[in-house]
Coordinates of C-alpha atoms in Angstrom, one line a residue:
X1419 CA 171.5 -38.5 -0.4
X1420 CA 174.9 -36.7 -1.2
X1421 CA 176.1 -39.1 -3.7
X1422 CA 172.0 -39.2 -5.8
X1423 CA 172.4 -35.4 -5.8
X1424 CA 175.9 -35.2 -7.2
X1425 CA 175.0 -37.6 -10.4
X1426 CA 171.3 -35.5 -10.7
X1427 CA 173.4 -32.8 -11.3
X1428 CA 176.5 -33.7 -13.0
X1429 CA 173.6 -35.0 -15.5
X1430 CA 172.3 -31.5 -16.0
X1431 CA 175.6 -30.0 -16.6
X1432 CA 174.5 -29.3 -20.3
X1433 CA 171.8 -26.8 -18.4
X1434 CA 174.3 -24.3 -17.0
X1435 CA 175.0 -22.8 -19.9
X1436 CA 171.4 -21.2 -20.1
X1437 CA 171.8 -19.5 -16.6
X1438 CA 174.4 -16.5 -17.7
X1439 CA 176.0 -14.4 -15.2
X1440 CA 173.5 -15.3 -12.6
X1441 CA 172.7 -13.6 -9.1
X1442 CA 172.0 -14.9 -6.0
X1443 CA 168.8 -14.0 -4.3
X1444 CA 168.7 -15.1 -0.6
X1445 CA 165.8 -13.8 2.0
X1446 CA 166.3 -15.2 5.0
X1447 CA 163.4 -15.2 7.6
X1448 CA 163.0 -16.4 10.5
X1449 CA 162.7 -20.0 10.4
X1450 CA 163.3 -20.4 6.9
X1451 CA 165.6 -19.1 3.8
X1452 CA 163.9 -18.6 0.4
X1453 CA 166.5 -18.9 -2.2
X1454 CA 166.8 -18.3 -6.4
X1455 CA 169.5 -18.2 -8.8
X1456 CA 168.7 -15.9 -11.6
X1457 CA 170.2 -15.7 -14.8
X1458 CA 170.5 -11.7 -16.4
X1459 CA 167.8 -12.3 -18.4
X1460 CA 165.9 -12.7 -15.2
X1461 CA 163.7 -15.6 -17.0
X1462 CA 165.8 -18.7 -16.7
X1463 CA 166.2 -19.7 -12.3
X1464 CA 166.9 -22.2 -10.1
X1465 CA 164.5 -21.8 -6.6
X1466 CA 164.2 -23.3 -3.8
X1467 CA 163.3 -23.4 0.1
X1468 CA 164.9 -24.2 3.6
X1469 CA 162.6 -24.1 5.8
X1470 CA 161.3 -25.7 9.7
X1471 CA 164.9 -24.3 10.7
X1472 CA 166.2 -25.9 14.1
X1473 CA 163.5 -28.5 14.0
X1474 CA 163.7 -32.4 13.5
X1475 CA 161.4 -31.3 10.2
X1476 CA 164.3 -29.0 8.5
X1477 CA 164.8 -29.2 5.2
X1478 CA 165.5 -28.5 1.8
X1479 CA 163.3 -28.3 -1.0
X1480 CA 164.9 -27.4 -4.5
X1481 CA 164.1 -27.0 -8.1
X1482 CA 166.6 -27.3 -10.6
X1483 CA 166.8 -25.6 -14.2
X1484 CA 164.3 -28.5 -16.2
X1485 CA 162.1 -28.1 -12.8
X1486 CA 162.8 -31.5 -11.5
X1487 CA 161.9 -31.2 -7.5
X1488 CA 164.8 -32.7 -5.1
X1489 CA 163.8 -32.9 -1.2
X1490 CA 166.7 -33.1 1.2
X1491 CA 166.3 -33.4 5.0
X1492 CA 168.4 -31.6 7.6
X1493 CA 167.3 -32.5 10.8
X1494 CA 168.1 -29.7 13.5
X1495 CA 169.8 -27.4 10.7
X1496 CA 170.3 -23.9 11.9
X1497 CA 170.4 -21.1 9.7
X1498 CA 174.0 -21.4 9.0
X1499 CA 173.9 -25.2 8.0
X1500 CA 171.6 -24.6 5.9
X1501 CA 173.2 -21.7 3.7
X1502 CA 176.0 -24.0 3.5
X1503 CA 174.4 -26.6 1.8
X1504 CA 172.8 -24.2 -0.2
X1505 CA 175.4 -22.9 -1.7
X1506 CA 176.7 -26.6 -2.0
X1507 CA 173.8 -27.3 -4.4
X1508 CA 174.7 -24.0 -6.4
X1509 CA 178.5 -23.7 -6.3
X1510 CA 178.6 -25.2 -10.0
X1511 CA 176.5 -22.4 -11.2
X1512 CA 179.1 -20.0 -10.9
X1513 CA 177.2 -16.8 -9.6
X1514 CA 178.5 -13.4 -9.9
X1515 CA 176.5 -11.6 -7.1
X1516 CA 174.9 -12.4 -4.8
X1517 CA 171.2 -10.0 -3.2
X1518 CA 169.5 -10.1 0.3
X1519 CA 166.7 -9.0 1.2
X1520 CA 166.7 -7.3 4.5
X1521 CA 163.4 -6.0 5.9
X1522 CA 164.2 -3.4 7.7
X1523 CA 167.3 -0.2 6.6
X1524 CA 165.7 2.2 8.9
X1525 CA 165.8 5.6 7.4
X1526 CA 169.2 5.6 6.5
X1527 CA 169.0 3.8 3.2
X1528 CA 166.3 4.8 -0.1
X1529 CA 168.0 1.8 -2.2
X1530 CA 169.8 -1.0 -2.6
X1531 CA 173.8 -1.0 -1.4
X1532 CA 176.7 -2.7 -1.9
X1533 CA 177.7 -4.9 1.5
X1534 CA 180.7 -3.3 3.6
X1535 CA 181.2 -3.9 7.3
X1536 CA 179.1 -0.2 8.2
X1537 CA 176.2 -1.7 6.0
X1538 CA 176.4 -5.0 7.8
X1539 CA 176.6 -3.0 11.4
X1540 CA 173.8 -1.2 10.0
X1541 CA 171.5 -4.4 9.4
X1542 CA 172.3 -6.1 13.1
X1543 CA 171.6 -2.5 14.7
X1544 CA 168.5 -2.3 13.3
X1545 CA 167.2 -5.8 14.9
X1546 CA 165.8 -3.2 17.2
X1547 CA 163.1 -2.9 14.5
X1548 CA 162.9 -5.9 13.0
X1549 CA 164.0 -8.5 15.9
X1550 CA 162.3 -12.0 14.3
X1551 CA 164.7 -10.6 10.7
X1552 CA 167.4 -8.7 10.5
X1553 CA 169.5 -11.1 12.6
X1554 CA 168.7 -13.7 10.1
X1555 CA 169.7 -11.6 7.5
X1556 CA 173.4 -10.8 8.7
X1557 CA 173.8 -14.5 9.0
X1558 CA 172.9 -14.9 5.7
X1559 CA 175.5 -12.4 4.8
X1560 CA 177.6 -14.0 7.1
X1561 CA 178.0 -17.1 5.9
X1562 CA 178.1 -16.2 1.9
X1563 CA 181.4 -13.8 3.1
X1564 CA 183.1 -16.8 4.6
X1565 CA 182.5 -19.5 1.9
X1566 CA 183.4 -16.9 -1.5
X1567 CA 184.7 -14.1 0.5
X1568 CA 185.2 -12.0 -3.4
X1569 CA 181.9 -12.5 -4.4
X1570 CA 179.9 -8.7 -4.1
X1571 CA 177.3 -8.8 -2.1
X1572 CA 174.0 -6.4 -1.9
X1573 CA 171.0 -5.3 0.5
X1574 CA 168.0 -4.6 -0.6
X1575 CA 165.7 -3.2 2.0
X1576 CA 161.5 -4.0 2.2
X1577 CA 161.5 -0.1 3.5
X1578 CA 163.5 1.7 0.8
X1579 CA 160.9 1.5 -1.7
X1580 CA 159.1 4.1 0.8
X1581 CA 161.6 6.4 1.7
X1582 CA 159.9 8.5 -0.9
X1583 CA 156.8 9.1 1.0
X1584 CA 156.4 12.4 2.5
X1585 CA 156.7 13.5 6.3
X1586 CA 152.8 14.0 6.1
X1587 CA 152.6 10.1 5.6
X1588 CA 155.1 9.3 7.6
X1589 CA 155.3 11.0 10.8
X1590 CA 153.5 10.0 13.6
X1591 CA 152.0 12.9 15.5
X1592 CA 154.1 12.5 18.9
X1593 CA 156.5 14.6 20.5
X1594 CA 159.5 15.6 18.1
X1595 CA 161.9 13.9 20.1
X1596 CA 161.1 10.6 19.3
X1597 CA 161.5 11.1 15.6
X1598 CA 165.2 13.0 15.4
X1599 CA 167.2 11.2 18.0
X1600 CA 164.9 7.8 18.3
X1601 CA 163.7 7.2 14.6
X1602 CA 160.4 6.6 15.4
X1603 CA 158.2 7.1 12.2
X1604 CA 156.2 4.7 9.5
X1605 CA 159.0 3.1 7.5
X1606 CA 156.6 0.4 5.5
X1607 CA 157.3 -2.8 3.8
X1608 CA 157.2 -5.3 1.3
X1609 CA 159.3 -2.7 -1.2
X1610 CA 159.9 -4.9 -3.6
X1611 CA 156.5 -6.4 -4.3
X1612 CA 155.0 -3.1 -4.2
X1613 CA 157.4 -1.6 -6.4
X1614 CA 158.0 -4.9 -9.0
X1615 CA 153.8 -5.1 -9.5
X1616 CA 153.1 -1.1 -9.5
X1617 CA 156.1 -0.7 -12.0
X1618 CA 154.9 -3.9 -14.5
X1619 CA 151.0 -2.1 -13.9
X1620 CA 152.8 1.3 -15.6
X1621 CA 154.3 -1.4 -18.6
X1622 CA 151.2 -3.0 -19.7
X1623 CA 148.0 -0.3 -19.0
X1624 CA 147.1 1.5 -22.2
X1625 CA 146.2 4.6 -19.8
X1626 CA 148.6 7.3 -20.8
X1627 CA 149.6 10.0 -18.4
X1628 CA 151.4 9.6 -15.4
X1629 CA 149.8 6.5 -13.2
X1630 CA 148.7 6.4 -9.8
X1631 CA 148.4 3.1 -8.2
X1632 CA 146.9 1.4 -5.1
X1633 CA 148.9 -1.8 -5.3
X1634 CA 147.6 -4.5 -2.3
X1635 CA 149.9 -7.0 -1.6
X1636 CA 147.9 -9.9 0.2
X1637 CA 149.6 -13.4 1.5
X1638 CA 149.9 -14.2 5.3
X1639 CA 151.2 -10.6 5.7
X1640 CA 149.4 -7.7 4.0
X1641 CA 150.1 -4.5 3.2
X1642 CA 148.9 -1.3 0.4
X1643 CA 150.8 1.3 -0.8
X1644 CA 149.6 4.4 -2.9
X1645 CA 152.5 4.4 -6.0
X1646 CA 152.4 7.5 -8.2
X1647 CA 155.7 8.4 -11.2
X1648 CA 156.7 5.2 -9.6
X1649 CA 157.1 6.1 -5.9
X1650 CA 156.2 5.2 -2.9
X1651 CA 153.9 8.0 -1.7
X1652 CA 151.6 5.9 1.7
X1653 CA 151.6 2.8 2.7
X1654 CA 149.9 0.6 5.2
X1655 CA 152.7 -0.8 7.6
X1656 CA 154.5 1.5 9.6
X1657 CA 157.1 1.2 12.5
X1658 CA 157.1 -2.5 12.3
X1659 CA 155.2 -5.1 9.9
X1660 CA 152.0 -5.1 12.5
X1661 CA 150.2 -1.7 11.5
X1662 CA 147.8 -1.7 8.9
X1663 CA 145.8 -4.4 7.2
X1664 CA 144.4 -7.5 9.2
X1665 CA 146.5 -10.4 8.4
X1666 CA 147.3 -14.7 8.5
X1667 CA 148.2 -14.1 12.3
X1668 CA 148.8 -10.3 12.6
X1669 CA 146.1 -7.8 14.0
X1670 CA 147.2 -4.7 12.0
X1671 CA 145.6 -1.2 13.4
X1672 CA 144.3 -2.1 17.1
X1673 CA 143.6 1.1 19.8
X1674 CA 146.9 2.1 20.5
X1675 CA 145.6 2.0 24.5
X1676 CA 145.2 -2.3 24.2
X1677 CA 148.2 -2.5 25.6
X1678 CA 148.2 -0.7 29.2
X1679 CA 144.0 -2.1 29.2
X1680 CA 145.1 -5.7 29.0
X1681 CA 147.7 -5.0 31.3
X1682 CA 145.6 -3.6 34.0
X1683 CA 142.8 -6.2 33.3
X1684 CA 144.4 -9.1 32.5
X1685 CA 147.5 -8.9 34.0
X1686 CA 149.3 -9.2 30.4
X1687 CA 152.6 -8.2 29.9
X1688 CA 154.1 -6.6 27.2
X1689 CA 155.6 -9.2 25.7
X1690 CA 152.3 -11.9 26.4
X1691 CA 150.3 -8.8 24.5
X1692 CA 152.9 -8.5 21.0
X1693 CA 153.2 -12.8 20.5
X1694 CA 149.1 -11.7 20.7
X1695 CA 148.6 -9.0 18.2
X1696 CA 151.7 -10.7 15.7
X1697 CA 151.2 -15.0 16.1
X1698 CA 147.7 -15.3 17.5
X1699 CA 145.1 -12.9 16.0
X1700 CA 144.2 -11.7 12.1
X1701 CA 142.6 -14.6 10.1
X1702 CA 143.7 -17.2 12.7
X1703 CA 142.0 -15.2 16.3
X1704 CA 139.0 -14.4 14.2
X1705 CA 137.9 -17.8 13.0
X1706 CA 140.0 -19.5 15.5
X1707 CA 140.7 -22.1 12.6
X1708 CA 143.6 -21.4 11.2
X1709 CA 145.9 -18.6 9.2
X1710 CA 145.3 -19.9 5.9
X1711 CA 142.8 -18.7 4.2
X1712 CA 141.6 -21.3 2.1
X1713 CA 141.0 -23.1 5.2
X1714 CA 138.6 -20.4 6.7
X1715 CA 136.9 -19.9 2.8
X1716 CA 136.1 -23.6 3.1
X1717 CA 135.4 -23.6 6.2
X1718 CA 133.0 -20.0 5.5
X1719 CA 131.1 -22.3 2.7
X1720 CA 130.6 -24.8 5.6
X1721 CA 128.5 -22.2 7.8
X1722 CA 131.1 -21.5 10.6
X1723 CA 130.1 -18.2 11.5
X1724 CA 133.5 -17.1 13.0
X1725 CA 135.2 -18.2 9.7
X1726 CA 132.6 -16.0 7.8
X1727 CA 133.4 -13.2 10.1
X1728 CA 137.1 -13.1 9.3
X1729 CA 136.6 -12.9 5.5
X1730 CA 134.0 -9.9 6.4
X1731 CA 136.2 -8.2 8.5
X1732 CA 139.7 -9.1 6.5
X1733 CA 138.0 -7.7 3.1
X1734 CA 136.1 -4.7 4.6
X1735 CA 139.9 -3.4 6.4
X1736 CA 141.1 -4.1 2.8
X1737 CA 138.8 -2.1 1.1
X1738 CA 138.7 0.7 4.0
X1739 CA 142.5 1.0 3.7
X1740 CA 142.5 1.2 -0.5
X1741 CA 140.1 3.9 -0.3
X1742 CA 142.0 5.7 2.0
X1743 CA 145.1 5.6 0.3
X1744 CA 143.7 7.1 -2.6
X1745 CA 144.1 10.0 -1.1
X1746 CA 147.6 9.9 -1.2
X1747 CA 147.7 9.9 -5.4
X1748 CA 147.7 13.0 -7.6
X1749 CA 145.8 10.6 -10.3
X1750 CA 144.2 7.5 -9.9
X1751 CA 144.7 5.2 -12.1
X1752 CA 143.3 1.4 -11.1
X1753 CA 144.4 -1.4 -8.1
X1754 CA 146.6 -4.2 -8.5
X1755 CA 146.4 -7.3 -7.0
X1756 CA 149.4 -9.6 -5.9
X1757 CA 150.4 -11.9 -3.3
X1758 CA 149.2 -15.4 -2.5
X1759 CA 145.5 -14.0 -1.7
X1760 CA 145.4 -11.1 -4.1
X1761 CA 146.7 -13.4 -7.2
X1762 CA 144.4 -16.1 -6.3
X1763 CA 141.4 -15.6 -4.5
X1764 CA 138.3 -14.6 -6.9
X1765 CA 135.6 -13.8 -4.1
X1766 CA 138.0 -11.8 -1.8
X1767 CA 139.1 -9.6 -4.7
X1768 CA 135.6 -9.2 -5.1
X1769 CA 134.6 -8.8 -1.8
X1770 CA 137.5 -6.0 -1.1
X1771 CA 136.4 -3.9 -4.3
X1772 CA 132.5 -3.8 -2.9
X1773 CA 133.4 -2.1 0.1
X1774 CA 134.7 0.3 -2.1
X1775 CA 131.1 0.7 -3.8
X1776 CA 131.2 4.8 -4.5
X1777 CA 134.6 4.4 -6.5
X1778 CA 132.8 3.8 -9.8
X1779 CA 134.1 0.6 -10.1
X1780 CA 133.0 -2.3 -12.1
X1781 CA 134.4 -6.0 -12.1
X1782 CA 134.1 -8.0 -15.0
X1783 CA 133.5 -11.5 -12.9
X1784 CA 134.3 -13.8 -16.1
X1785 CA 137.8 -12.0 -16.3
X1786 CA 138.0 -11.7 -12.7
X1787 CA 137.5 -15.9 -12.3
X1788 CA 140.3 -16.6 -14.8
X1789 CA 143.0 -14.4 -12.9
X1790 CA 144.3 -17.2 -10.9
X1791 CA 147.2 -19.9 -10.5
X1792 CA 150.1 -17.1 -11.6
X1793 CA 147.6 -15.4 -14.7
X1794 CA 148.2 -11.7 -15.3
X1795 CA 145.7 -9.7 -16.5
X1796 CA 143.2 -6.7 -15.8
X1797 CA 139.9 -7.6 -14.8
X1798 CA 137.9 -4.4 -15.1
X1799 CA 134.8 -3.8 -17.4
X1800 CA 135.0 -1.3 -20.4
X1801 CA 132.5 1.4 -18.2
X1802 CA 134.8 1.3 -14.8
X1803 CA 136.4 4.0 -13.6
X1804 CA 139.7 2.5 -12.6
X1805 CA 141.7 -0.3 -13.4
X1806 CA 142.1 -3.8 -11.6
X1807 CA 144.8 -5.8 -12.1
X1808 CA 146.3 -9.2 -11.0
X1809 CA 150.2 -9.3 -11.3
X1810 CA 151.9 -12.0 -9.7
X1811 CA 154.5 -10.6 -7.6
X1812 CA 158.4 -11.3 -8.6
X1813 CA 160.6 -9.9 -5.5
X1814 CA 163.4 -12.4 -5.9
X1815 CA 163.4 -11.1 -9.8
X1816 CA 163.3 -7.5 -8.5
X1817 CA 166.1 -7.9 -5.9
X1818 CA 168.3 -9.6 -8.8
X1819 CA 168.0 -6.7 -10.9
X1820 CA 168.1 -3.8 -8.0
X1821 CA 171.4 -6.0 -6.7
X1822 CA 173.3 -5.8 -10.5
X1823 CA 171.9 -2.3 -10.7
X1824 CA 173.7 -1.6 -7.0
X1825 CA 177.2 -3.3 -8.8
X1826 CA 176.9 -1.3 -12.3
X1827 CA 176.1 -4.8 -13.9
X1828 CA 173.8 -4.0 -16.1

């Protein structure tokens, strides 16, 4: 395999002239690292994918400049292993920076930062928060400091993007104590997506004026965020990734009391009850099918009344949650769309802005249908009150540019 993959890309050695002064993205979860090599003009990338970490199944699965797809198996590769032939594959390229993405910075940090040893501290402290993460993270650091030790290196946190909301949005209402010496307040997440798509929204929408948006980013995790002059104002997660909107696996907003009921019924302990609410409920406990939902859509079409139910349920908490977030915004100015549901699934867009039925909204379905498969566009009809938009979501593109911004390269 080594020696096929050295001549692939000695032939494509013509191509690295099109990737100039590129950055490094890495986001390192917790089984898998998502990686891209971006060139400044944020266009031209090499991507690719680790993933199945510490399984027999690892691997590799990469996508060079001309978009030819190379596979390469690592059987049992950790974390580390894997970085290391990742950077293998890319050393050629030359990059001058390289960007993390780290899920949680607590409240300590509202942007992106250059990496010393307090910032890495920072990230493995605040495991606390984000346990399944932010150790993945500082091994992705890690291992990029022992390899090119000169290379800068930059953090750019999911929750910094909402370090603008207000303490009315994100305070909990318990005792004082727990927010000034235990940091216990709604942080949010998925910064970047909600912050790339809201800010691309404010590029191409003829409405003048300062814009408000509900942006809803949708995949296997879900959250919404009310964006106004570009900042982060409410959002939908809080603490950790698990309040809010139902999700692939997650429960979002449960009675806060589950937890003592199902230990004094069930005997569940704490831990039995969070695997629960995170890796067995959302689309996957409703329908009991699976997380996916094009599995449960099909399976919906097919008459399994459980399946049917998720959708219901996952596009009504949608909808619910836009309309509440509206009140966070000043002006109003439309919803966008992103993520792997939100940028390709016609009938749950649909679905989500019906619950929403006294908003003045109107959908134009032909536009609507043809916003699929990475299309931008807006999709609402000349007599609506509000915008809709789909914008696919570019977070590796937005950590690139926050991580030269971070470095003064730009």
């Amino acid at each position: 395999m080594s020696a096929s993959l050295t001549n692939t890309f000695d032939d494509k050695n013509s191509e690295t002239s099109t990737l100039t002064n590129p950055t490094l993205v890495l986001n390192c979860g917790s089984s898998s690292i998502k990686y891209a090599l971006i060139s400044d003009d944020n266009a031209t990338r090499i991507t690719g994918l680790a993933e199945n970490l510490g399984l027999d199944t690892a691997r590799i699965k990469h996508t060079t400049l001309n978009g030819e797809k190379l596979e390469i198996s690592i059987p049992g590769g950790n974390h580390k292993f894997a970085l290391q032939k990742i950077l293998e594959l890319l050393e050629q390229y030359h990059f001058i920076a390289v960007g993390h993405r780290v899920v949680h910075g607590g409240r300590e940090y509202s942007e992106a930062v250059r990496v010393d040893e307090h910032v890495l501290s920072e990230v493995k402290r605040l495991k606390v928060l984000a346990p399944l993460h932010n150790p993945a993270h500082a091994l992705g650091i890690e291992a990029v400091q022992a390899i090119y030790p000169d290379i800068p290196q930059v953090v750019v946190f999911d929750t910094a993007f909402h370090q603008t909301m207000p303490p009315v949005a994100f305070r909990y209402p318990l005792p004082k104590i727990l927010y000034e010496e235990h940091k216990i307040r709604r942080y949010g997440f998925h910064g970047t997506s909600h912050a790339y798509v809201s800010e691309r929204a404010s590029s191409i929408t003829e409405a003048s004026g300062t814009h408000g948006w509900l942006t809803a980013h949708l995949g296997n995790g879900c959250s919404a965020t009310a964006v106004y002059d570009g900042k982060s104002l409410d959002t939908s997660m809080g603490l950790t990734p698990l309040e809010g909107l139902m999700m692939g696996t997650r429960s979002g907003d449960v009675d806060p009391s589950l937890h003592i009921h199902l230990k004094r019924q069930l005997g569940m302990s704490l831990e039995d009850i969070d695997t629960m609410l995170n890796k067995e409920s959302g689309l996957l406990g409703i329908s009991g099918l699976s997380n996916d939902l094009r599995t449960v859509e099909q399976a919906a079409k097919e008459g399994h009344k459980d399946a049917q139910l998720a959708i219901e349920m996952f596009c009504y908490r949608v909808g619910k949650y836009l309309a509440s977030l509206s009140c966070a915004l000043p002006e109003f100015t439309g919803i966008v769309f992103t993520g792997g549901i939100g940028e390709n699934s016609v009938s749950t867009r649909t679905r989500i802005l019906e619950v929403m039925r006294h908003f003045g909204i109107k959908v134009d379905a032909d536009k609507n249908a043809n916003l699929v498969g990475g299309n931008e566009g807006s999709f609402h009809s000349s007599d609506s009150s509000f915008e809709l938009w789909v914008i696919p979501t570019d977070e590796e593109g937005r950590i690139a540019q926050e991580t030269r911004e971070a470095l003064d390269l730009i």
